[in-house]
Amino acid sequence: AQSVTQLGSHVSVSEGALVLLRCNYSSSVPPYLFWYVQYPNQGLQLLLKYTTGATLVKGINGFEAEFKKSETSFHLTKPSAHMSDAAEYFCAEGENTGTASKLTFGTGTRLQVTL
Amino acid sequence: GAVVSQHPSRVICKSGTSVKIECRSLDFQATTMFWYRQFPKQSLMLMATSNEGSKATYEQGVEKDKFLINHASLTLSTLTVTSAHPEDSSFYICSARGAGPYEQYFGPGTRLTVT
């Protein structure tokens, strides 16, 4: 079974500082990778996704992520954090089970942004 | 586009009763919908995959007789928690499969509290 690892369940940055949220995947075949954001008591909103092609993917709200096959990583970054970025972030990998295309989620990283 | 709604957003029920949660794709047809469960400060755990016109596929460890899923139309899937107990209290999130690989659109979630 596939697994997605998010290092750091809690990350705190100052407003204006670089945001780096780490994600490593396990698939040995070209993966489909996603980052989602979840605000309190809400569903998930897609930030960005990697399917094929360019390894640096740009998403909404100034976020981007880089697919690195050699490191099996798909870390999420944003150059300058904003207070509104405080939320839970989930990395996910597409898993083809033959009968359904499922997503396997990491355990999530809570981003705190301080003044 | 690609909006998924859930109803209700919050529900409180007494132990032993059943509660139904609806998941609707508002502006597109979804042959496949997914039901997730999320415990506080944890990741999303896939419960089942719901396919229109056929039986749902449940993940290992999920009781199909307790969590009844009906996908009667291309825009509606329902999850019924039967004989609910306090340990069933959780945040339930549905998603609808999109056109792209592993693409899913998530609903806002339903918080179930069983007293």
mmCIF file of C-alpha atoms in Angstrom, chain A residues 44-115:
data_model
loop_
_atom_site.group_PDB
_atom_site.id
_atom_site.type_symbol
_atom_site.label_atom_id
_atom_site.label_comp_id
_atom_site.label_asym_id
_atom_site.label_seq_id
_atom_site.Cartn_x
_atom_site.Cartn_y
_atom_site.Cartn_z
ATOM 1 C CA LEU A 44 -10.562 20.355 1.557
ATOM 2 C CA GLN A 45 -9.575 22.844 -1.090
ATOM 3 C CA LEU A 46 -7.089 21.919 -3.783
ATOM 4 C CA LEU A 47 -3.953 24.070 -3.720
ATOM 5 C CA LEU A 48 -2.064 22.428 -6.554
ATOM 6 C CA LYS A 49 -1.350 19.126 -8.222
ATOM 7 C CA TYR A 50 1.373 17.351 -10.120
ATOM 8 C CA THR A 51 0.449 14.926 -12.855
ATOM 9 C CA THR A 52 3.093 15.035 -15.575
ATOM 10 C CA GLY A 53 5.373 17.573 -17.177
ATOM 11 C CA ALA A 54 6.972 20.464 -15.367
ATOM 12 C CA THR A 55 8.202 19.460 -11.951
ATOM 13 C CA LEU A 56 7.630 22.887 -10.404
ATOM 14 C CA VAL A 57 3.923 23.348 -9.957
ATOM 15 C CA LYS A 58 2.298 26.636 -9.103
ATOM 16 C CA GLY A 59 -0.956 26.751 -7.222
ATOM 17 C CA ILE A 60 -3.380 29.172 -5.692
ATOM 18 C CA ASN A 61 -2.609 31.740 -3.000
ATOM 19 C CA GLY A 62 1.063 31.955 -3.996
ATOM 20 C CA PHE A 63 1.905 28.354 -3.127
ATOM 21 C CA GLU A 64 4.090 26.121 -5.244
ATOM 22 C CA ALA A 65 5.558 22.656 -4.955
ATOM 23 C CA GLU A 66 8.391 20.835 -6.651
ATOM 24 C CA PHE A 67 8.290 17.191 -7.599
ATOM 25 C CA LYS A 68 11.673 15.572 -6.996
ATOM 26 C CA LYS A 69 11.740 11.969 -8.101
ATOM 27 C CA SER A 70 15.226 11.324 -6.733
ATOM 28 C CA GLU A 71 14.063 12.362 -3.272
ATOM 29 C CA THR A 72 10.488 11.045 -3.611
ATOM 30 C CA SER A 73 9.417 14.434 -2.337
ATOM 31 C CA PHE A 74 6.773 17.026 -3.125
ATOM 32 C CA HIS A 75 7.402 19.826 -0.647
ATOM 33 C CA LEU A 76 5.072 22.811 -0.521
ATOM 34 C CA THR A 77 6.499 26.325 -0.333
ATOM 35 C CA LYS A 78 5.385 29.916 -0.239
ATOM 36 C CA PRO A 79 7.903 32.771 -0.214
ATOM 37 C CA SER A 80 6.050 34.970 2.242
ATOM 38 C CA ALA A 81 3.513 33.739 4.766
ATOM 39 C CA HIS A 82 0.292 35.598 5.408
ATOM 40 C CA MET A 83 -1.906 35.346 8.450
ATOM 41 C CA SER A 84 -4.659 33.910 6.269
ATOM 42 C CA ASP A 85 -2.418 30.933 5.434
ATOM 43 C CA ALA A 86 -2.935 29.494 8.905
ATOM 44 C CA ALA A 87 -4.686 26.183 8.283
ATOM 45 C CA GLU A 88 -4.154 22.446 8.011
ATOM 46 C CA TYR A 89 -2.334 21.225 4.927
ATOM 47 C CA PHE A 90 -2.576 17.740 3.507
ATOM 48 C CA CYS A 91 -0.374 16.087 0.935
ATOM 49 C CA ALA A 92 -1.978 13.277 -1.047
ATOM 50 C CA GLU A 93 -1.007 10.719 -3.641
ATOM 51 C CA GLY A 94 -3.222 9.098 -6.207
ATOM 52 C CA GLU A 95 -3.515 5.343 -5.818
ATOM 53 C CA ASN A 96 -4.845 3.218 -8.628
ATOM 54 C CA THR A 97 -6.437 0.119 -7.146
ATOM 55 C CA GLY A 98 -7.799 -1.096 -10.437
ATOM 56 C CA THR A 99 -11.394 -0.481 -9.480
ATOM 57 C CA ALA A 100 -11.086 3.079 -8.263
ATOM 58 C CA SER A 101 -8.687 5.932 -8.294
ATOM 59 C CA LYS A 102 -8.240 6.760 -4.653
ATOM 60 C CA LEU A 103 -6.260 9.356 -2.776
ATOM 61 C CA THR A 104 -3.952 8.451 0.051
ATOM 62 C CA PHE A 105 -3.495 11.339 2.452
ATOM 63 C CA GLY A 106 -0.641 12.249 4.713
ATOM 64 C CA THR A 107 -1.296 12.965 8.353
ATOM 65 C CA GLY A 108 -1.400 16.697 7.795
ATOM 66 C CA THR A 109 0.632 19.694 8.907
ATOM 67 C CA ARG A 110 -0.901 22.510 10.865
ATOM 68 C CA LEU A 111 0.582 25.836 9.820
ATOM 69 C CA GLN A 112 0.593 28.608 12.373
ATOM 70 C CA VAL A 113 1.479 32.138 11.284
ATOM 71 C CA THR A 114 2.539 34.594 13.956
ATOM 72 C CA LEU A 115 2.982 38.345 13.899
#
